[in-house]
Coordinates of C-alpha atoms and ligand atoms in Angstrom, one line a residue:
X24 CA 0.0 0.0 0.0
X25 CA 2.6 2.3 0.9
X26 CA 4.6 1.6 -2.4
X27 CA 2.5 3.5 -4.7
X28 CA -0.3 5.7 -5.0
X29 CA -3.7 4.3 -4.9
X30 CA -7.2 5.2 -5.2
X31 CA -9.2 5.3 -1.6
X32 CA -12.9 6.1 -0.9
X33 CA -14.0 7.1 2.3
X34 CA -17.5 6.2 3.4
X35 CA -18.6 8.8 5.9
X36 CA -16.7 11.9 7.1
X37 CA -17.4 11.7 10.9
X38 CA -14.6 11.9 13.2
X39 CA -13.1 8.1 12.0
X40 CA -13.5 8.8 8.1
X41 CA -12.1 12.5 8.7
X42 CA -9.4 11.5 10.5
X43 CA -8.2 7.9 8.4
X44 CA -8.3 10.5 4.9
X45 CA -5.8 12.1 6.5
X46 CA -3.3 9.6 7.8
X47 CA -3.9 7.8 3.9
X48 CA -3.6 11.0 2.6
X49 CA -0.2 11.2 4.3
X50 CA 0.7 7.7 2.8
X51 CA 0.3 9.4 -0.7
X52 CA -2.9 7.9 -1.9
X53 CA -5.6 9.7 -3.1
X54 CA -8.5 9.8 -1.1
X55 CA -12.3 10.9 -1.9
X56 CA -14.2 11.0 0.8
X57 CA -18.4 10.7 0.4
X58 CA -20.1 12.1 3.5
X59 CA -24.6 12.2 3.1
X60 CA -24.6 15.2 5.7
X61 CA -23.1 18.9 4.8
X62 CA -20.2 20.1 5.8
X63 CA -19.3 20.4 9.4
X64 CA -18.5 24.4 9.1
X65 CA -21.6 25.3 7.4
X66 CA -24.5 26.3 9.4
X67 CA -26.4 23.6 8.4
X68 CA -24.6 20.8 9.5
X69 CA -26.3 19.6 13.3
X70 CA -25.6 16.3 14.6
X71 CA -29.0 14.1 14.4
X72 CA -29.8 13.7 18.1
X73 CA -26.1 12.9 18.5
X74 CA -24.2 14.2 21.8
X75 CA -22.5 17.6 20.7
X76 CA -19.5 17.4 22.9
X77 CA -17.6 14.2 23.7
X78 CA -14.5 13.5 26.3
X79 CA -11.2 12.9 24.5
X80 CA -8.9 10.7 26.1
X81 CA -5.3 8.8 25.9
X82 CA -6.1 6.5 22.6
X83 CA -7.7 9.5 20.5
X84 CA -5.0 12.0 21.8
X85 CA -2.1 9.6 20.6
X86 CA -3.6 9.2 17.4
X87 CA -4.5 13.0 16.3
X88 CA -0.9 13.4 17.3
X89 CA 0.0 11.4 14.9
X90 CA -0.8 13.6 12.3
X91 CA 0.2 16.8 14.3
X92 CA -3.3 18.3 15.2
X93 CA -3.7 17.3 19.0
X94 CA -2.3 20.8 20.0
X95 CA -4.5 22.2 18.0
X96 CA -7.5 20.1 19.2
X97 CA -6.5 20.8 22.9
X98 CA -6.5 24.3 22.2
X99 CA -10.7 24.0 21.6
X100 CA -11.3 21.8 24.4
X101 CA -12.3 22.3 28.3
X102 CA -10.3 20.1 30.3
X103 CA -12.1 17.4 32.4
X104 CA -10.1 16.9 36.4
X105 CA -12.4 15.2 37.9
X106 CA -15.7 13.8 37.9
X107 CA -18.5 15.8 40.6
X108 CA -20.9 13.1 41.9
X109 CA -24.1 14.9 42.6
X110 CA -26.5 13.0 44.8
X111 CA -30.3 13.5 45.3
X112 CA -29.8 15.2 48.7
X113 CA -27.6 17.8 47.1
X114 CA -24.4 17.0 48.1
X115 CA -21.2 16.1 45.8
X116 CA -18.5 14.2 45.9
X117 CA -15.3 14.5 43.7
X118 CA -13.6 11.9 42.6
X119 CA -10.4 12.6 40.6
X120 CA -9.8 11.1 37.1
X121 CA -6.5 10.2 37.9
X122 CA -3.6 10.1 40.1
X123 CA -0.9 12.1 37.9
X124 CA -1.2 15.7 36.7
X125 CA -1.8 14.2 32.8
X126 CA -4.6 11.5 33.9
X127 CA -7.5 14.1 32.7
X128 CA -9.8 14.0 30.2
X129 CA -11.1 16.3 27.5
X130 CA -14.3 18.1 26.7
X131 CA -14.4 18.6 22.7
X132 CA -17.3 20.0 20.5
X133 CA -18.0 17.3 17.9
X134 CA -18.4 19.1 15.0
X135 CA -15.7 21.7 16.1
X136 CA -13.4 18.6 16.0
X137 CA -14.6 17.0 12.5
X138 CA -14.6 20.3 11.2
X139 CA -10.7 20.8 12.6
X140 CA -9.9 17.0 11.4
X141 CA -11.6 18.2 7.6
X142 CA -9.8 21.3 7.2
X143 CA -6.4 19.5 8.2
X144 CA -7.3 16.5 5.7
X145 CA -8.2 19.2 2.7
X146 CA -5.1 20.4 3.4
X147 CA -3.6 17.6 1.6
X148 CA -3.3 17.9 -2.3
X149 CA -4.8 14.5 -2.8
X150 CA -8.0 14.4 -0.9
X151 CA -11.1 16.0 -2.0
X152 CA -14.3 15.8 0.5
X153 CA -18.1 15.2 -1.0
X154 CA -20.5 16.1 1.2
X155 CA -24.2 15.7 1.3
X156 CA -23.2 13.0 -1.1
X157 CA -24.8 9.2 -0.2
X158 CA -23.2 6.0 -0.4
X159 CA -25.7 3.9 -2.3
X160 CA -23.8 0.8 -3.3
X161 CA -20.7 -1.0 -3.7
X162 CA -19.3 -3.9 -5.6
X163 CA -16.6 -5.8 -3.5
X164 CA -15.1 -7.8 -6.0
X165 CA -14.3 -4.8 -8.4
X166 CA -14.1 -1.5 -5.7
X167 CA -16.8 -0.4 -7.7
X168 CA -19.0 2.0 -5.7
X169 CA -22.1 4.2 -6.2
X170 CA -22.9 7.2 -4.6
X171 CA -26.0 10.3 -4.9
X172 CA -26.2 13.9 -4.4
X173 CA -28.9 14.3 -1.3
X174 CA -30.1 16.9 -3.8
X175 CA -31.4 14.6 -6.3
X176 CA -29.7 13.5 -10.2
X177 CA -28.6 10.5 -11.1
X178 CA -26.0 8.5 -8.6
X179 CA -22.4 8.5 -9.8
X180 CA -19.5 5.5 -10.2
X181 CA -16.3 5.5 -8.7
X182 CA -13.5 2.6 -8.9
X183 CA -11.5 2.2 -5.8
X184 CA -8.6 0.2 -4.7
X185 CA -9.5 0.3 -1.5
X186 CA -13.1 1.4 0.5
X187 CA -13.1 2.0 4.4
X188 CA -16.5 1.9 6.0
X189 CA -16.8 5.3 8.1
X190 CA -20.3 5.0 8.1
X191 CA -21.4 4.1 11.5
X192 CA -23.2 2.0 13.7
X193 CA -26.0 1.3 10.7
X194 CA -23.5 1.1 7.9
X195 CA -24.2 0.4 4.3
X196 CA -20.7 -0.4 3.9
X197 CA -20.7 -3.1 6.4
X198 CA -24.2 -4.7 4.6
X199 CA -22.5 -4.8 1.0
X200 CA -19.4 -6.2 2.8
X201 CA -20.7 -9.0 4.7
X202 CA -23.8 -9.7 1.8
X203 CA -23.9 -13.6 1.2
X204 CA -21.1 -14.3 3.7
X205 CA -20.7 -16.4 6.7
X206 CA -20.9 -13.0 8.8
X207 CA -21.3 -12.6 12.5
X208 CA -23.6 -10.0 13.3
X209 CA -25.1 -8.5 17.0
X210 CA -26.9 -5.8 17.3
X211 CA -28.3 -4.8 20.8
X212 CA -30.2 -1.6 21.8
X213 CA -30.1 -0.5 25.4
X214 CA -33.9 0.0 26.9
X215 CA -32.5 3.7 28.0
X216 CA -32.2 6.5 25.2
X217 CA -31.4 10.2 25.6
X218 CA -31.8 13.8 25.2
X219 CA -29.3 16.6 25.5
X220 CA -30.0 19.7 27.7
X221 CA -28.0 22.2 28.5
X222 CA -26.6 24.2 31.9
X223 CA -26.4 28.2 30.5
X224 CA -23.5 30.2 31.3
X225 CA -24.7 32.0 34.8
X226 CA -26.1 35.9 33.8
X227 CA -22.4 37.1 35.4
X228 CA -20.8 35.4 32.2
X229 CA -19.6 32.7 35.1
X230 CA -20.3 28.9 34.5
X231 CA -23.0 28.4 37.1
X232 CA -21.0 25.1 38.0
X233 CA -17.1 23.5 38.7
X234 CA -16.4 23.9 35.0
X235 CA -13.5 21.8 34.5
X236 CA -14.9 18.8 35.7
X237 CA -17.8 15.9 34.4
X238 CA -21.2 16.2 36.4
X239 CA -22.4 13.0 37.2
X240 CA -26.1 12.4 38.3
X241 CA -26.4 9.0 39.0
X242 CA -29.8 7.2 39.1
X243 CA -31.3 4.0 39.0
X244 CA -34.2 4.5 37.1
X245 CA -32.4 7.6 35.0
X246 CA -28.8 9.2 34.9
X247 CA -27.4 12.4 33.9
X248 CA -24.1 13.6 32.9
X249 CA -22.6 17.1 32.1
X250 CA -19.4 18.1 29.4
X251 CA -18.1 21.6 30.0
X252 CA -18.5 24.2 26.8
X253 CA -15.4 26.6 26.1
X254 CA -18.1 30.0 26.3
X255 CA -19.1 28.0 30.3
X256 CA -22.1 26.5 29.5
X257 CA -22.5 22.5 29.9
X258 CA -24.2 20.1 27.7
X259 CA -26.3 17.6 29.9
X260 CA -27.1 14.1 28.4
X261 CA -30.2 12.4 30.6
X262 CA -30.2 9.1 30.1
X263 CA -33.5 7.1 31.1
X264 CA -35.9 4.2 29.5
X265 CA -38.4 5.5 26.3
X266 CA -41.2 4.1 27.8
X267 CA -42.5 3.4 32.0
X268 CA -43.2 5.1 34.8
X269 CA -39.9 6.7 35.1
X270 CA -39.3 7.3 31.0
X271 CA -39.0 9.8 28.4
X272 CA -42.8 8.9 27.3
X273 CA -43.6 10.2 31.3
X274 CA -42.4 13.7 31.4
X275 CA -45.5 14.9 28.9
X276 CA -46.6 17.8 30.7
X277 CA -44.2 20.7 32.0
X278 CA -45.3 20.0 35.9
X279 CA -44.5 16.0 35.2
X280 CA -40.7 17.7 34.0
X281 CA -40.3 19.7 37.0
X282 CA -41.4 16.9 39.4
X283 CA -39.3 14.3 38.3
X284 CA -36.2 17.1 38.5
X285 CA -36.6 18.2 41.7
X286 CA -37.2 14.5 42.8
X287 CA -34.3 13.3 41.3
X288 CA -31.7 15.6 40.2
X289 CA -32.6 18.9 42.3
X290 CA -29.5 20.7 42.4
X291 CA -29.2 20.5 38.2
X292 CA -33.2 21.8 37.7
X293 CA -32.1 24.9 39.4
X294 CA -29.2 25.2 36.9
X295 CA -31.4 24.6 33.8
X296 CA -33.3 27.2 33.1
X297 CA -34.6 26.0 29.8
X298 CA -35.3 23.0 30.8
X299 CA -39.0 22.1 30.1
X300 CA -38.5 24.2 26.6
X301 CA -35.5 21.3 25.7
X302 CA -37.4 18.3 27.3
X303 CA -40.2 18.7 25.0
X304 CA -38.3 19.6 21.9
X305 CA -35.2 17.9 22.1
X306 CA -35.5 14.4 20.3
X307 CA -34.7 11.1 22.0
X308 CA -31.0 9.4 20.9
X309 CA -30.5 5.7 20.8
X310 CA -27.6 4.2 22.2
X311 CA -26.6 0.8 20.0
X312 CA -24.1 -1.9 20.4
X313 CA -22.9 -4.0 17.5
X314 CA -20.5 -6.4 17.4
X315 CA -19.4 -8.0 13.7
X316 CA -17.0 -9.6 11.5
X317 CA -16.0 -9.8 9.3
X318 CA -14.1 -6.0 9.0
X319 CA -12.7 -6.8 5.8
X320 CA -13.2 -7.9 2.5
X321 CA -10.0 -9.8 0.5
X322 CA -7.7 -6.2 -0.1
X323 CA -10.9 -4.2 -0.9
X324 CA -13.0 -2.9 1.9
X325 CA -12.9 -2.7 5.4
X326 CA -14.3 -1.0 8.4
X327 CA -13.6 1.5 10.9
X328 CA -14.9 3.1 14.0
X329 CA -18.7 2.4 14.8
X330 CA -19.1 0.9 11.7
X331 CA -17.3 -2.2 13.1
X332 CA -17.5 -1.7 17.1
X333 CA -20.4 0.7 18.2
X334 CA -20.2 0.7 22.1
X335 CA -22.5 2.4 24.5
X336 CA -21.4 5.7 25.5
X337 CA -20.5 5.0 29.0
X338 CA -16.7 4.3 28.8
X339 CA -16.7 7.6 26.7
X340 CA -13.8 5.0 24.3
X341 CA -16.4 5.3 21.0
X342 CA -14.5 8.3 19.4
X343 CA -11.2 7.3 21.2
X344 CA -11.0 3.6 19.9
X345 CA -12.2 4.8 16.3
X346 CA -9.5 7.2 16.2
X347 CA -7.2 4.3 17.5
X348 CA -8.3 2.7 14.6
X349 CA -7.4 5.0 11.9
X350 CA -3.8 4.6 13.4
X351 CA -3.5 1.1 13.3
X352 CA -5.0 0.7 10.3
X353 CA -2.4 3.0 9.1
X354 CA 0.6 1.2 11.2
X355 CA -0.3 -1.9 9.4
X356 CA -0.8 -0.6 5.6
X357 CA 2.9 0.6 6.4
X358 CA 3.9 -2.9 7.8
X359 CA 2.5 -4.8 4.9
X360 CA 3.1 -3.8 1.7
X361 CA 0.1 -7.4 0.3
X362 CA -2.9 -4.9 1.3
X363 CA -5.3 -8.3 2.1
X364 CA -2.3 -9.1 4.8
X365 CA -2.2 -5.6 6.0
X366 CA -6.1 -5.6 6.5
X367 CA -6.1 -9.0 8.1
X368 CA -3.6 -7.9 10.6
X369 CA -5.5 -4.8 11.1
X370 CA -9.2 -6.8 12.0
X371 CA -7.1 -9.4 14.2
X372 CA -5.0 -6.9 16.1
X373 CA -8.4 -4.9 16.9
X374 CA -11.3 -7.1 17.1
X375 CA -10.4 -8.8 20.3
X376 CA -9.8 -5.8 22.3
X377 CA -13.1 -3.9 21.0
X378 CA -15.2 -6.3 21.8
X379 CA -14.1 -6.2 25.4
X380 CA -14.4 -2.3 25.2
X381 CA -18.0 -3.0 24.4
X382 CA -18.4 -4.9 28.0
X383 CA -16.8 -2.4 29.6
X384 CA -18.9 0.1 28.2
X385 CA -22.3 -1.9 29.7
X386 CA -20.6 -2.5 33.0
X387 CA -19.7 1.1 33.6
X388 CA -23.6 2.2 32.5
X389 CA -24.3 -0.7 35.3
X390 CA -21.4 1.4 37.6
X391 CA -23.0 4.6 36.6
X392 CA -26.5 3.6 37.4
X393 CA -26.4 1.4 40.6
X394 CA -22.8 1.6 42.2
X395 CA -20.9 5.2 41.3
X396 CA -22.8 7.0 44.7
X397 CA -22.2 3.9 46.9
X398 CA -19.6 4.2 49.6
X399 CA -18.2 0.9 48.4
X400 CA -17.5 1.7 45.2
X401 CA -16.2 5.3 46.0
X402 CA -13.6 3.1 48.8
X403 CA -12.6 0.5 46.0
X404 CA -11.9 3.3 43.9
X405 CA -9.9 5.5 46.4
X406 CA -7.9 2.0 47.6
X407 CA -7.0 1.9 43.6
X408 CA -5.8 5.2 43.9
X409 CA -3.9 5.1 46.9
X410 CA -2.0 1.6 45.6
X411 CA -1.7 3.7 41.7
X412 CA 0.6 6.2 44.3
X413 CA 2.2 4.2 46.3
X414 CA 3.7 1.5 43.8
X415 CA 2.6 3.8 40.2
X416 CA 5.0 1.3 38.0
X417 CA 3.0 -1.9 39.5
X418 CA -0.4 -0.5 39.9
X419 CA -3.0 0.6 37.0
X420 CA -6.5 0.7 38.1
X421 CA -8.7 -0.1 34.8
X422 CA -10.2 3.2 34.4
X423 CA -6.9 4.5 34.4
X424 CA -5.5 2.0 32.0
X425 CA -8.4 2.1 29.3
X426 CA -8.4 6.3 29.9
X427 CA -5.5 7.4 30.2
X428 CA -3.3 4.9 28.6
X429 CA -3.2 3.2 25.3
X430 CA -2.5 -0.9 26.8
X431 CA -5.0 -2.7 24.7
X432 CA -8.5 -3.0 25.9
X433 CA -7.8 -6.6 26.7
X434 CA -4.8 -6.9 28.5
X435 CA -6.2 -3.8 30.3
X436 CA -8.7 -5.4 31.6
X437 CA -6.5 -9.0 32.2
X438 CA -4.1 -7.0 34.2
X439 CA -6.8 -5.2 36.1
X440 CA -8.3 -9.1 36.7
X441 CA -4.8 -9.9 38.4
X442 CA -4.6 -6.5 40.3
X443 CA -8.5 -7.5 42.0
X444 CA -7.3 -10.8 42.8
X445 CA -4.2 -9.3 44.4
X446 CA -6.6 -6.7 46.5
X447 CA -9.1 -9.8 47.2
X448 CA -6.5 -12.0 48.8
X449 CA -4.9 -9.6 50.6
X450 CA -8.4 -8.4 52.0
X451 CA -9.4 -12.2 53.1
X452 CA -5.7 -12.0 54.6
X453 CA -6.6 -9.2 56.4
X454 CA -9.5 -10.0 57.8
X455 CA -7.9 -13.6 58.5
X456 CA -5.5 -11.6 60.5
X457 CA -8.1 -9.0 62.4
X458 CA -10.1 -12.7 63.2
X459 CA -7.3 -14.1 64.1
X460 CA -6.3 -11.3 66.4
X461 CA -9.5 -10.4 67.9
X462 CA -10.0 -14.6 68.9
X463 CA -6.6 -13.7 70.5
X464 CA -7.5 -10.7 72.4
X465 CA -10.8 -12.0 73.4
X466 CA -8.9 -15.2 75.1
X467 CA -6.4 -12.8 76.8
X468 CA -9.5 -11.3 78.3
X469 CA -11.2 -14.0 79.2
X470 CA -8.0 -15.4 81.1
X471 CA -7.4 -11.9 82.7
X472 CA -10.7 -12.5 84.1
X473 CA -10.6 -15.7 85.1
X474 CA -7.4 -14.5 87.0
X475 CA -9.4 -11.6 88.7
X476 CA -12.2 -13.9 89.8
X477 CA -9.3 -16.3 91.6
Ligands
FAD508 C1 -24.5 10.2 23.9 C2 -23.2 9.8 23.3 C3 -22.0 10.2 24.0 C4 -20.8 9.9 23.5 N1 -19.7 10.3 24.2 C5 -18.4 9.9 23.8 C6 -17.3 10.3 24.5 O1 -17.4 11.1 25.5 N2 -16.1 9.9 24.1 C7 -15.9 9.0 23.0 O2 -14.8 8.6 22.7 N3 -17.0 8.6 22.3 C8 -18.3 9.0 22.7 N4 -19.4 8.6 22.0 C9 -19.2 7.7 20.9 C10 -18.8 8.5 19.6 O3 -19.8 9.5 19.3 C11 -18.8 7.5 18.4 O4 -18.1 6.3 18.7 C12 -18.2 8.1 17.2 O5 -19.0 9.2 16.8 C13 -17.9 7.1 16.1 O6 -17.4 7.8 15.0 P1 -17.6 7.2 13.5 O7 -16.9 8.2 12.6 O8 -17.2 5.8 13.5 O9 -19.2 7.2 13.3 P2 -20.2 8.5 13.2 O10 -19.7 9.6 14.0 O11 -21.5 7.9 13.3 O12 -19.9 9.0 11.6 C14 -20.4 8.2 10.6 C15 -20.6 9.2 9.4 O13 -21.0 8.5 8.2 C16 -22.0 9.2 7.6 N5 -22.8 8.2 6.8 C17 -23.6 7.2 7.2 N6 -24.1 6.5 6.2 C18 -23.6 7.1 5.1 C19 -23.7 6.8 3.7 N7 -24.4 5.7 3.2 N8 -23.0 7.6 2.8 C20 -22.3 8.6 3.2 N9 -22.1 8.9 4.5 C21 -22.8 8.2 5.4 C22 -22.8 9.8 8.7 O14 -23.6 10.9 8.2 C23 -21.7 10.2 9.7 O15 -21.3 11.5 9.5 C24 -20.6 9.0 22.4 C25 -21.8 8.6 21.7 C26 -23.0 9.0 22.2 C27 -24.2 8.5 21.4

C-alpha cells in the first residue's frame, strides 16, 4: 500500500472517516471521501440527536498526534479533572480522574473537532471531500462503488482500490461487505435512550457550575451527565428508559418535568433554566451496540470506527477507539506492503480488544446507574488510587489504563483481573489476621478474668 499511489474512498466523514483520509492522505494515496450530511462548518450541518461534545482521552489523543493536530484540538477543548458526583440530597463528591497531573480528560465539540480534522485533511493535495453525497452501493469484487447527491440526479461511479467503511453504527458499507457471507452479526439496543440539555452560562458570564470537571447524576431509574463548553455553559445528556413510569414517554406535561427534576436531580433543575422548553423539543437518541465480523473484504473494503465496534457511551472510548483505529490501520498498511495481509492484521490486532471495550462500556452504564454514589464503590476506587501512588509502575486501576493509557483494551482489563485478585486475597488476609487477632485478644480477656475472679 505504501509503495505506490492508490485510489481510496472514504464512506462517511465523521470523526473516523475524517481523521483515516488524513493519515492515507499522508501515505500518498488519493483519497475521496463521500459524507450524506453537509459540511461540518456550514450552518447547516447539526448532529442528528447525536451528543455535541464528547471527552477525548489517551487513545484519540495519541492518534491526532499522529498527524500533528492534537495541540491544536487541545487548544478548543475544556479540560475534564475530575468527575462531581451529585446525589439526590444535594451533596457532591469529587472523585479525581486520575492520580498524575496528565490523567485528565477532555471536553471537545463534535463538530468543532470534525470540522478541525476536515480542514487539516483538505489540506492535503490529494484528498477531496463530497459532502451531502450518499453512499448507495458498492461492488466488492471490483471497488466499484455508487454514490448520490442528497439533492437529487442520477447517482455517480467511482473505482476504488481500497473502500473504508466510516459510516457508523447502521453502515451500508458493512451490509455490501458481509452480503452472502458467513458473517457474524449482533446488534443490541439499550432500553435507555437520551436527550441533550444544557446548563447556561450563569447571567455574570460565570459557568453556574465547577467547569472543568464531568457532572455525574447517578440514578437508578435515569442518569445524567454534564461536558463543559469553552463559552461555560455545559451540555447535559439524561439518560432514562423510552417508555415506564420513570421514562421519556412520562415527562409529557411541563409539571411532570419539573417533578421528576426536583425529585431526582434537584441541584441540576435549578441550573437549567430551559429546561422544560428542551425536554419537550429535544429528540430522544439511541444508544446501540454491535458487534461484527468480518471488518474486511479480500484487499478491498474494510471498516472503521462504529461501523465495526459501536459501544454504549459510558466508557466515553467510541471516538477514542475509532481514532485508534485509523492509526493502526495506518501502522499496518505501512507494515504490509500485500494490502489483504495488511487488513487481516488490522481486524485481528483490533477485534479482540473492542469487543471487550464493548463490555466495559455496559458494566460502567451498570457502575453509573447502581454503584458510582455507593460508599463501596467510592472506597474501592480510592484503595485503587492510593495503591496507583504508592507503587505507580505496579499499579494501573482499569479506568486509568483504558483512559488514560493506550494498553490494549484486553490486556487492560487482564491486568486489572490480576490487580483485584491481588486486593481480594490480601483483603481475606486481612480479615484472617483481624479474626485471628480479635479470637486472641478476646482469650487474653477471658484469662485476665478468670485470674481476677481467683
Ligand atoms: C450520547 C453519546 C455520547 C458519547 N460520548 C463519547 C465520549 O465522551 N467519548 C468518546 O470517545 N465517544 C463518545 N461517543 C461515541 C462516539 O460518538 C462514536 O463512537 C463516534 O461518533 C464514532 O465515529 P464514527 O466516525 O465511526 O461514526 P459516526 O460519528 O456515526 O460517523 C459516521 C458518518 O457516516 C455518515 N454516513 C452514514 N451512512 C452514510 C452513507 N451511506 N453515505 C455517506 N455517509 C454516510 C454519517 O452521516 C456520519 O457523518 C458518544 C456517543 C453518544 C451517542
Amino acid at each position: 500500500m505504501n509503495r505506490r499511489r492508490e485510489r481510496v474512498v472514504v464512506v462517511g466523514a465523521g470523526l473516523a472517516g475524517s481523521l483515516v483520509a488524513l493519515y492515507l492522505a499522508r501515505q500518498g494515496h488519493e483519497v475521496d471521501v463521500f459524507e450524506r450530511r453537509p459540511d461540518p462548518r456550514s450552518a447547516l450541518a447539526r448532529p442528528e440527536g447525536r451528543s455535541i461534545n464528547l471527552g477525548l482521552s489517551a487513545r484519540g489523543m495519541r492518534a491526532l498526534d499522529g498527524v500533528g493536530l492534537l495541540a491544536d484540538v487541545l487548544k478548543h477543548s475544556v479540560p475534564m479533572r475530575e468527575r462531581v458526583v451529585h446525589s439526590p440530597e444535594g451533596g457532591v463528591r469529587v472523585q479525581p480522574y486520575g492520580v498524575r497531573e496528565h490523567e485528565i480528560l477532555h471536553s471537545v465539540l463534535r463538530e468543532e473537532l470534525i470540522s478541525l480534522v476536515v480542514t487539516a485533511a483538505e489540506a492535503e493535495p490529494e484528498v477531496r471531500f463530497h459532502f451531502d453525497h450518499l453512499l448507495t452501493s458498492l461492488d466488492r469484487e471490483t471497488g466499484v462503488v455508487q454514490v448520490a447527491s442528497t439533492a437529487g440526479g442520477e447517482p455517480r461511479t467511482v473505482t476504488a482500490d481500497l473502500i473504508v467503511g466510516a459510516d457508523g453504527a447502521f453502515s451500508t458499507v458493512r451490509q455490501e461487505l458481509q452480503h452472502g457471507l458467513r458473517a457474524n452479526h449482533a446488534q443490541e439496543f439499550l432500553p435507555w435512550g437520551y436527550k441533550e440539555l444544557t446548563i447556561p452560562v450563569g447571567v455574570d458570564g460565570q459557568p453556574r457550575v465547577r467547569l472543568e470537571a464531568l457532572h455525574v447524576w447517578p440514578g437508578h431509574e435515569a442518569m445524567m451527565v454534564a461536558h463543559p463548553n469553552r463559552d461555560a455553559s455545559l451540555t447535559c445528556t439524561l439518560f432514562m428508559a423510552y417508555e415506564g413510569p420513570v421514562s421519556f414517554a412520562a415527562l409529557d406535561t411541563p409539571t411532570a418535568v419539573r417533578d421528576f427534576f426536583r425529585q431526582r436531580f434537584p441541584d441540576a433543575e435549578e441550573l437549567m433554566p430551559d429546561l422544560v422548553r428542551e425536554i419537550t423539543e429535544n429528540p430522544v437518541g439511541h444508544l446501540v451496540t454491535v458487534r461484527t465480523a468480518p471488518w474486511r473484504y479480500a484487499d478491498r473494503v474494510v471498516l472503521i470506527g462504529d461501523a465495526a465496534h459501536a459501544v454504549y457511551p459510558f466508557y466515553g472510548q467510541g471516538m477514542n477507539s475509532a481514532f485508534e483505529d485509523c492509526m493502526v490501520l495506518d501502522e499496518c498498511l505501512t507494515a504490509h506492503p500485500d494490502r489483504a495481509t495488511a487488513l487481516a492484521a488490522y481486524e485481528a490486532a483490533r477485534k479482540p480488544h473492542t469487543d471487550v471495550l464493548a463490555d466495559l462500556s455496559t458494566t460502567n452504564f451498570e457502575d453509573l446507574r447502581d454503584r458510582v454514589h455507593r460508599f463501596g464503590y467510592s472506597a474501592s476506587a480510592a484503595a485503587d488510587r492510593l495503591l496507583a501512588r504508592l507503587l505507580p509502575q505496579r499499579w494501573v486501576p482499569l479506568y486509568a489504563m483504558v483512559a488514560h493509557t493506550t494498553i490494549p483494551y484486553a490486556d487492560a482489563l487482564a491486568r486489572a483481573n490480576r490487580q483485584d485478585r491481588i486486593l481480594r486475597r490480601a483483603g481475606a488476609g486481612l480479615a484472617l489476621a483481624t479474626g485471628l487477632a480479635a479470637t486472641a485478644a478476646a482469650r487474653r480477656i477471658g484469662r485476665r478474668r478468670r485470674a481476677t475472679r481467683r
